[in-house]
Short mmCIF file of C-alpha atoms and ligand atoms in Angstrom, two decimals:
data_model
loop_
_atom_site.label_atom_id
_atom_site.label_comp_id
_atom_site.label_asym_id
_atom_site.label_seq_id
_atom_site.Cartn_x
_atom_site.Cartn_y
_atom_site.Cartn_z
CA UNK A 1 -50.08 10.52 12.07
CA UNK A 2 -53.06 9.14 10.28
CA UNK A 3 -51.58 9.81 6.66
CA UNK A 4 -48.29 7.94 7.58
CA UNK A 5 -48.41 5.11 5.12
CA UNK A 6 -47.93 1.76 7.00
CA UNK A 7 -46.91 -0.18 3.82
CA UNK A 8 -44.47 0.34 0.92
CA UNK A 9 -44.78 -1.48 -2.27
CA UNK A 10 -41.89 -1.18 -4.78
CA UNK A 11 -40.52 -2.58 -7.87
CA UNK A 12 -38.15 -5.26 -6.96
CA UNK A 13 -34.80 -3.61 -6.48
CA UNK A 14 -31.39 -3.94 -7.67
CA UNK A 15 -27.98 -3.65 -6.06
CA UNK A 16 -25.73 -1.80 -8.42
CA UNK A 17 -22.43 -2.59 -6.10
CA UNK A 18 -22.08 -5.65 -3.96
CA UNK A 19 -19.37 -7.62 -2.52
CA UNK A 20 -20.08 -11.28 -1.82
CA UNK A 21 -16.72 -12.81 -1.51
CA UNK A 22 -16.00 -16.48 -2.59
CA UNK A 23 -15.70 -19.91 -1.56
CA UNK A 24 -17.58 -20.92 2.06
CA UNK A 25 -18.45 -17.09 2.64
CA UNK A 26 -20.96 -17.16 -0.48
CA UNK A 27 -23.36 -19.60 1.66
CA UNK A 28 -23.53 -16.69 4.26
CA UNK A 29 -23.74 -13.71 1.92
CA UNK A 30 -25.65 -14.71 -1.23
CA UNK A 31 -28.72 -15.46 0.79
CA UNK A 32 -29.06 -12.01 2.53
CA UNK A 33 -28.74 -10.34 -1.04
CA UNK A 34 -31.05 -12.96 -2.59
CA UNK A 35 -33.94 -11.88 0.05
CA UNK A 36 -34.02 -8.00 -1.19
CA UNK A 37 -32.43 -7.99 -4.56
CA UNK A 38 -33.35 -9.28 -8.08
CA UNK A 39 -30.10 -8.68 -9.50
CA UNK A 40 -26.66 -7.29 -8.27
CA UNK A 41 -23.48 -6.21 -9.73
CA UNK A 42 -20.81 -8.30 -8.02
CA UNK A 43 -17.47 -6.80 -7.43
CA UNK A 44 -14.41 -8.75 -8.47
CA UNK A 45 -11.88 -7.88 -5.78
CA UNK A 46 -11.51 -11.69 -4.59
CA UNK A 47 -7.79 -12.93 -3.87
CA UNK A 48 -6.89 -13.15 -6.40
CA UNK A 49 -9.01 -10.94 -8.54
CA UNK A 50 -11.58 -11.74 -11.26
CA UNK A 51 -9.58 -10.51 -14.23
CA UNK A 52 -10.70 -12.30 -17.37
CA UNK A 53 -14.12 -13.69 -18.70
CA UNK A 54 -13.19 -17.25 -17.91
CA UNK A 55 -12.87 -16.45 -14.22
CA UNK A 56 -16.14 -14.29 -14.23
CA UNK A 57 -17.94 -17.03 -15.59
CA UNK A 58 -16.53 -19.64 -12.96
CA UNK A 59 -17.25 -16.99 -10.21
CA UNK A 60 -20.79 -16.66 -11.23
CA UNK A 61 -21.47 -20.44 -11.05
CA UNK A 62 -20.20 -20.57 -7.61
CA UNK A 63 -22.68 -17.36 -6.90
CA UNK A 64 -25.64 -19.10 -8.42
CA UNK A 65 -24.91 -22.55 -6.47
CA UNK A 66 -25.00 -20.70 -3.12
CA UNK A 67 -28.41 -19.21 -3.77
CA UNK A 68 -31.06 -20.70 -1.55
CA UNK A 69 -33.39 -23.12 -3.12
CA UNK A 70 -36.08 -21.36 -5.29
CA UNK A 71 -34.20 -17.99 -5.20
CA UNK A 72 -33.91 -16.07 -8.69
CA UNK A 73 -31.17 -13.73 -7.56
CA UNK A 74 -28.98 -12.89 -10.82
CA UNK A 75 -25.56 -12.08 -10.10
CA UNK A 76 -24.29 -9.52 -12.91
CA UNK A 77 -20.35 -10.16 -13.44
CA UNK A 78 -17.39 -7.52 -13.42
CA UNK A 79 -13.75 -7.68 -14.43
CA UNK A 80 -11.27 -6.26 -12.39
CA UNK A 81 -8.88 -3.70 -14.44
CA UNK A 82 -5.18 -4.24 -14.30
CA UNK A 83 -2.26 -2.55 -16.00
CA UNK A 84 -2.11 -5.94 -18.14
CA UNK A 85 -5.86 -6.39 -18.96
CA UNK A 86 -5.81 -6.91 -22.83
CA UNK A 87 -8.20 -4.69 -24.91
CA UNK A 88 -9.47 -7.88 -26.70
CA UNK A 89 -10.96 -9.18 -23.38
CA UNK A 90 -13.57 -6.69 -23.44
CA UNK A 91 -15.04 -7.95 -26.75
CA UNK A 92 -15.01 -11.48 -25.26
CA UNK A 93 -16.51 -10.25 -21.94
CA UNK A 94 -19.32 -8.49 -23.59
CA UNK A 95 -19.98 -11.67 -26.02
CA UNK A 96 -20.27 -13.81 -22.68
CA UNK A 97 -23.67 -12.06 -21.87
CA UNK A 98 -22.57 -12.49 -18.06
CA UNK A 99 -20.19 -9.45 -17.88
CA UNK A 100 -21.65 -6.00 -17.05
CA UNK A 101 -18.82 -3.98 -16.26
CA UNK A 102 -15.28 -3.33 -15.47
CA UNK A 103 -14.00 -2.12 -12.20
CA UNK A 104 -11.08 0.15 -11.69
CA UNK A 105 -9.58 0.26 -8.65
CA UNK A 106 -6.34 2.60 -8.34
CA UNK A 107 -3.44 0.21 -7.07
CA UNK A 108 -3.52 0.29 -3.10
CA UNK A 109 -6.87 2.53 -2.88
CA UNK A 110 -8.73 0.19 -0.78
CA UNK A 111 -9.48 -3.88 0.24
CA UNK A 112 -8.04 -6.32 -2.52
CA UNK A 113 -6.81 -3.55 -4.66
CA UNK A 114 -3.09 -4.26 -5.04
CA UNK A 115 -3.53 -5.68 -8.55
CA UNK A 116 -5.22 -2.19 -9.73
CA UNK A 117 -3.98 0.15 -12.04
CA UNK A 118 -1.05 1.85 -11.29
CA UNK A 119 -1.45 4.63 -14.21
CA UNK A 120 -4.45 5.37 -16.15
CA UNK A 121 -2.24 5.62 -19.31
CA UNK A 122 -1.44 2.02 -19.15
CA UNK A 123 -5.32 1.22 -19.66
CA UNK A 124 -6.11 3.62 -22.54
CA UNK A 125 -6.28 0.75 -24.84
CA UNK A 126 -8.84 -1.13 -22.82
CA UNK A 127 -10.86 2.18 -22.34
CA UNK A 128 -11.01 2.59 -26.01
CA UNK A 129 -12.17 -1.00 -26.34
CA UNK A 130 -14.87 -0.35 -23.64
CA UNK A 131 -16.05 2.84 -25.22
CA UNK A 132 -16.64 1.00 -28.57
CA UNK A 133 -18.51 -1.97 -26.91
CA UNK A 134 -20.77 0.18 -24.68
CA UNK A 135 -19.06 -1.41 -21.57
CA UNK A 136 -19.48 0.74 -18.27
CA UNK A 137 -16.41 1.43 -16.27
CA UNK A 138 -17.10 1.41 -12.47
CA UNK A 139 -14.50 3.80 -10.74
CA UNK A 140 -13.21 3.66 -7.24
CA UNK A 141 -12.72 7.24 -7.25
CA UNK A 142 -9.87 7.91 -4.54
CA UNK A 143 -6.31 8.89 -5.18
CA UNK A 144 -3.65 6.56 -3.38
CA UNK A 145 -1.27 9.38 -3.09
CA UNK A 146 -0.14 8.94 0.89
CA UNK A 147 0.36 12.93 1.06
CA UNK A 148 -3.39 13.58 0.31
CA UNK A 149 -5.55 13.66 3.50
CA UNK A 150 -7.92 10.45 3.64
CA UNK A 151 -10.93 12.67 3.41
CA UNK A 152 -9.98 14.43 0.42
CA UNK A 153 -8.95 11.56 -1.65
CA UNK A 154 -12.12 11.19 -3.68
CA UNK A 155 -12.20 15.27 -4.36
CA UNK A 156 -8.63 15.06 -5.66
CA UNK A 157 -9.24 11.87 -7.66
CA UNK A 158 -12.13 13.85 -9.53
CA UNK A 159 -9.83 16.95 -10.39
CA UNK A 160 -6.46 14.94 -11.11
CA UNK A 161 -8.07 12.04 -13.08
CA UNK A 162 -11.78 11.75 -13.77
CA UNK A 163 -11.98 15.37 -15.11
CA UNK A 164 -9.40 14.05 -17.92
CA UNK A 165 -10.97 10.51 -18.24
CA UNK A 166 -14.41 12.06 -19.09
CA UNK A 167 -12.86 14.41 -21.74
CA UNK A 168 -10.43 11.83 -23.35
CA UNK A 169 -13.22 9.22 -23.49
CA UNK A 170 -16.46 11.20 -23.98
CA UNK A 171 -18.70 8.05 -24.97
CA UNK A 172 -17.62 6.02 -22.35
CA UNK A 173 -20.19 4.90 -19.95
CA UNK A 174 -19.00 5.83 -16.25
CA UNK A 175 -20.27 5.08 -13.03
CA UNK A 176 -18.63 6.95 -9.67
CA UNK A 177 -18.90 4.06 -7.14
CA UNK A 178 -20.10 5.07 -3.64
CA UNK A 179 -19.87 8.65 -3.70
CA UNK A 180 -19.36 10.37 -0.53
CA UNK A 181 -18.85 14.17 -1.42
CA UNK A 182 -20.66 17.24 -2.61
CA UNK A 183 -17.67 17.24 -5.13
CA UNK A 184 -18.76 14.31 -6.80
CA UNK A 185 -22.32 15.08 -6.90
CA UNK A 186 -21.35 18.26 -8.44
CA UNK A 187 -19.04 16.42 -11.27
CA UNK A 188 -22.13 14.15 -12.00
CA UNK A 189 -24.64 16.95 -12.36
CA UNK A 190 -22.15 18.82 -14.41
CA UNK A 191 -22.06 15.95 -17.13
CA UNK A 192 -25.69 15.31 -18.79
CA UNK A 193 -24.43 13.60 -21.90
CA UNK A 194 -26.58 10.49 -23.01
CA UNK A 195 -25.78 7.50 -25.11
CA UNK A 196 -28.06 6.21 -27.89
CA UNK A 197 -30.68 4.96 -25.92
CA UNK A 198 -30.90 8.04 -24.03
CA UNK A 199 -29.37 6.63 -20.77
CA UNK A 200 -26.94 8.91 -18.75
CA UNK A 201 -23.33 8.24 -19.79
CA UNK A 202 -21.90 9.26 -16.13
CA UNK A 203 -24.17 8.16 -13.03
CA UNK A 204 -23.12 7.48 -9.71
CA UNK A 205 -24.00 4.95 -7.17
CA UNK A 206 -24.74 5.61 -3.34
CA UNK A 207 -24.79 3.58 -0.31
CA UNK A 208 -27.16 3.47 2.49
CA UNK A 209 -24.56 4.10 5.16
CA UNK A 210 -23.48 7.30 3.46
CA UNK A 211 -27.21 8.67 3.45
CA UNK A 212 -27.45 7.85 7.04
CA UNK A 213 -24.00 8.85 8.60
CA UNK A 214 -21.27 11.44 8.45
CA UNK A 215 -17.78 10.41 9.90
CA UNK A 216 -18.98 11.37 13.55
CA UNK A 217 -20.66 7.64 13.54
CA UNK A 218 -17.04 6.51 13.47
CA UNK A 219 -16.18 8.18 16.49
CA UNK A 220 -19.22 8.34 18.58
CA UNK A 221 -17.92 7.71 22.31
CA UNK A 222 -14.94 5.78 21.10
CA UNK A 223 -13.54 4.32 17.77
CA UNK A 224 -16.32 2.37 16.09
CA UNK A 225 -14.52 -0.09 13.35
CA UNK A 226 -17.92 -1.12 11.85
CA UNK A 227 -18.32 2.11 10.36
CA UNK A 228 -15.05 2.22 8.78
CA UNK A 229 -15.14 1.82 4.84
CA UNK A 230 -13.57 3.30 1.77
CA UNK A 231 -14.21 6.04 0.80
CA UNK A 232 -14.65 6.96 4.69
CA UNK A 233 -17.37 8.76 5.84
CA UNK A 234 -17.39 12.61 5.29
CA UNK A 235 -18.73 15.54 7.21
CA UNK A 236 -22.64 15.99 7.47
CA UNK A 237 -22.81 18.67 4.89
CA UNK A 238 -21.54 15.99 2.48
CA UNK A 239 -24.08 13.58 3.49
CA UNK A 240 -27.01 16.15 3.13
CA UNK A 241 -25.94 16.77 -0.61
CA UNK A 242 -25.74 12.95 -0.99
CA UNK A 243 -29.27 12.83 0.28
CA UNK A 244 -30.50 15.52 -1.73
CA UNK A 245 -29.14 13.64 -4.87
CA UNK A 246 -30.45 10.30 -4.09
CA UNK A 247 -33.81 11.91 -3.39
CA UNK A 248 -33.97 14.36 -6.28
CA UNK A 249 -35.43 11.77 -8.78
CA UNK A 250 -32.31 12.41 -11.21
CA UNK A 251 -31.64 8.98 -12.89
CA UNK A 252 -27.81 9.62 -12.77
CA UNK A 253 -27.89 8.54 -9.00
CA UNK A 254 -28.84 4.97 -7.88
CA UNK A 255 -28.76 2.32 -5.21
CA UNK A 256 -25.37 0.61 -4.58
CA UNK A 257 -24.97 -0.67 -1.31
CA UNK A 258 -21.25 -1.48 -1.34
CA UNK A 259 -22.34 -4.02 1.21
CA UNK A 260 -18.93 -5.75 2.25
CA UNK A 261 -18.54 -8.54 4.59
CA UNK A 262 -15.43 -8.72 6.93
CA UNK A 263 -15.47 -11.05 9.95
CA UNK A 264 -15.56 -9.59 13.03
CA UNK A 265 -12.14 -10.04 14.12
CA UNK A 266 -10.81 -8.26 10.80
CA UNK A 267 -12.49 -5.25 11.63
CA UNK A 268 -12.04 -4.94 15.63
CA UNK A 269 -8.08 -5.27 14.92
CA UNK A 270 -5.14 -3.12 15.41
CA UNK A 271 -5.26 -2.37 11.28
CA UNK A 272 -9.18 -2.91 10.85
CA UNK A 273 -10.31 -3.67 7.23
CA UNK A 274 -12.55 -1.18 5.48
CA UNK A 275 -16.15 -2.16 4.61
CA UNK A 276 -19.82 -1.71 5.97
CA UNK A 277 -22.15 -4.94 5.72
CA UNK A 278 -25.55 -3.79 4.88
CA UNK A 279 -26.84 -6.75 2.68
CA UNK A 280 -28.93 -7.75 5.57
CA UNK A 281 -31.10 -4.67 5.81
CA UNK A 282 -30.25 -2.75 2.65
CA UNK A 283 -33.67 -1.62 1.79
CA UNK A 284 -34.51 -0.98 4.96
CA UNK A 285 -31.58 1.35 5.72
CA UNK A 286 -32.51 3.19 2.69
CA UNK A 287 -36.12 3.53 3.50
CA UNK A 288 -35.14 5.23 6.56
CA UNK A 289 -33.02 7.57 4.97
CA UNK A 290 -35.42 8.36 2.41
CA UNK A 291 -38.33 8.93 4.85
CA UNK A 292 -36.09 10.99 7.24
CA UNK A 293 -35.17 13.18 4.16
CA UNK A 294 -38.97 13.45 3.36
CA UNK A 295 -38.40 11.57 0.00
CA UNK A 296 -39.67 8.15 0.55
CA UNK A 297 -42.00 8.45 -2.70
CA UNK A 298 -38.82 8.78 -4.31
CA UNK A 299 -37.05 5.45 -3.19
CA UNK A 300 -38.60 3.35 -5.47
CA UNK A 301 -36.86 5.00 -8.69
CA UNK A 302 -33.70 5.09 -6.92
CA UNK A 303 -33.70 1.74 -5.83
CA UNK A 304 -35.64 -0.04 -8.75
CA UNK A 305 -35.51 1.96 -12.07
CA UNK A 306 -32.43 4.24 -12.38
CA UNK A 307 -29.86 1.76 -12.35
CA UNK A 308 -31.59 -0.73 -14.79
CA UNK A 309 -32.08 2.00 -17.29
CA UNK A 310 -28.42 3.07 -16.83
CA UNK A 311 -27.33 -0.63 -17.65
CA UNK A 312 -29.72 -0.81 -20.45
CA UNK A 313 -31.51 -3.87 -18.75
CA UNK A 314 -35.36 -4.39 -18.25
CA UNK A 315 -36.68 -3.00 -15.15
CA UNK A 316 -37.63 -6.26 -12.53
CA UNK A 317 -41.42 -7.40 -13.13
CA UNK A 318 -41.42 -8.37 -9.42
CA UNK A 319 -42.19 -6.14 -6.19
CA UNK A 320 -41.00 -5.68 -2.89
CA UNK A 321 -43.44 -5.18 0.09
CA UNK A 322 -42.09 -3.31 3.17
CA UNK A 323 -44.40 -2.75 6.44
CA UNK A 324 -43.83 -0.11 8.98
CA UNK A 325 -42.52 -1.94 11.87
CA UNK A 326 -39.82 -1.23 14.74
CA UNK A 327 -37.41 -3.73 14.74
CA UNK A 328 -33.67 -4.07 16.07
CA UNK A 329 -30.69 -4.91 13.92
CA UNK A 330 -29.10 -7.77 15.28
CA UNK A 331 -25.78 -7.47 16.93
CA UNK A 332 -24.22 -10.12 14.61
CA UNK A 333 -24.71 -12.51 11.90
CA UNK A 334 -23.21 -15.80 11.31
CA UNK A 335 -20.23 -15.72 8.74
CA UNK A 336 -17.83 -18.86 8.19
CA UNK A 337 -17.11 -20.09 11.52
CA UNK A 338 -17.21 -16.28 12.84
CA UNK A 339 -19.62 -13.50 12.59
CA UNK A 340 -20.05 -10.11 11.10
CA UNK A 341 -21.35 -7.23 12.75
CA UNK A 342 -23.72 -5.40 10.54
CA UNK A 343 -23.84 -1.59 10.10
CA UNK A 344 -26.22 0.02 12.56
CA UNK A 345 -25.94 -3.04 14.72
CA UNK A 346 -28.54 -2.73 17.70
CA UNK A 347 -30.17 0.38 16.17
CA UNK A 348 -33.91 0.66 15.71
CA UNK A 349 -35.18 0.51 12.16
CA UNK A 350 -38.67 1.45 11.10
CA UNK A 351 -39.34 -0.40 8.09
CA UNK A 352 -39.01 -3.71 7.33
CA UNK A 353 -39.23 -5.94 4.27
CA UNK A 354 -42.35 -8.26 4.48
CA UNK A 355 -42.07 -10.22 1.00
CA UNK A 356 -40.88 -10.27 -2.35
CA UNK A 357 -42.71 -11.40 -5.35
CA UNK A 358 -41.34 -12.41 -8.88
CA UNK A 359 -43.87 -10.85 -11.51
O1 DOR B 1 -14.98 -0.15 2.46
C1 DOR B 1 -14.95 -0.96 1.26
N1 DOR B 1 -14.74 -2.21 1.33
N2 DOR B 1 -14.32 -0.10 0.28
C2 DOR B 1 -13.98 -0.93 -0.82
O2 DOR B 1 -13.71 -0.19 -1.85
C3 DOR B 1 -13.78 -2.21 -0.84
C4 DOR B 1 -14.80 -2.87 0.17
C5 DOR B 1 -14.27 -4.44 0.38
O3 DOR B 1 -14.01 -5.25 -0.43
O4 DOR B 1 -14.03 -4.72 1.48
ZN1 ZN B 2 -17.02 -1.81 -2.95
#
């Protein structure tokens, strides 16, 4: 055990896929992410969704106002793509300097996706503008066809839609978000095209819970709603492939927590919401997954380098220090006038964030 490192120091990481919600919820959510991450790509699936640049700028101000005193956390905003998004919105978004991507939710695929895209043909003009402007498309990659088995929806989306999208817009920057299958890993690995800066044109984010858990976690001794998210956890062989991809040092795979706060009562219900909350302990969860897989030395690039490189942003100057320390994930944290049960509540984690420095 002598060689076991007791501390870990990495470049300050960023979260390339995060849900913060809005209004009073921001006071509960923003501080958790600001404690670990320097920047985050903030999802636009509010009620109503963030569909234009003016709304994104206003939402950005509300997120900034919820930062704890002295925090330097930077929200990187996104637009929610709808059938009616005008192609001219992309140039406005780019010119704002505050919008970094556009999110594609197939209508009905997940939480607050009702205003999403009903048919990709309806947004071809917008995708052309995004390809021209170098604006990344972030894809929730699941078909909504109720006939398709819920565990197959990602693989079927790749086959039915993503292959064609990649062919029709060869220079569009695409992130396949929160991937859950070996099919998604294979799809990313099959595309090695780069943009003018040498950054990948196709990449994927991976959550900590999809690296740590298979679908068994949802059914261990009963029905466990706090492990229910979309895309849903898959069988363990998929998890193993995701971990191999995340730990491989390939710059096309990087960190995105998909931390998605839902009040306890909204998940422990007869029709519980999809989403796992991991902002509280995100880096610790990833460290646990990488260490279990024997690739802890590759955590830094996955968490702190590859995402920034993909988006053409500088890597952070600050550092995040972790120390080896067993601690128990709290059973709940405060949220509005209720609480959230974090993913892996009650479990013992072996790494703990000790401090973050700016530069
Ligand atoms: O589990 C999920 N929760 N998946 C999503 O795509 C959305 C998210 C949310 O907003 O709660
Ligand atoms: Zn999400």
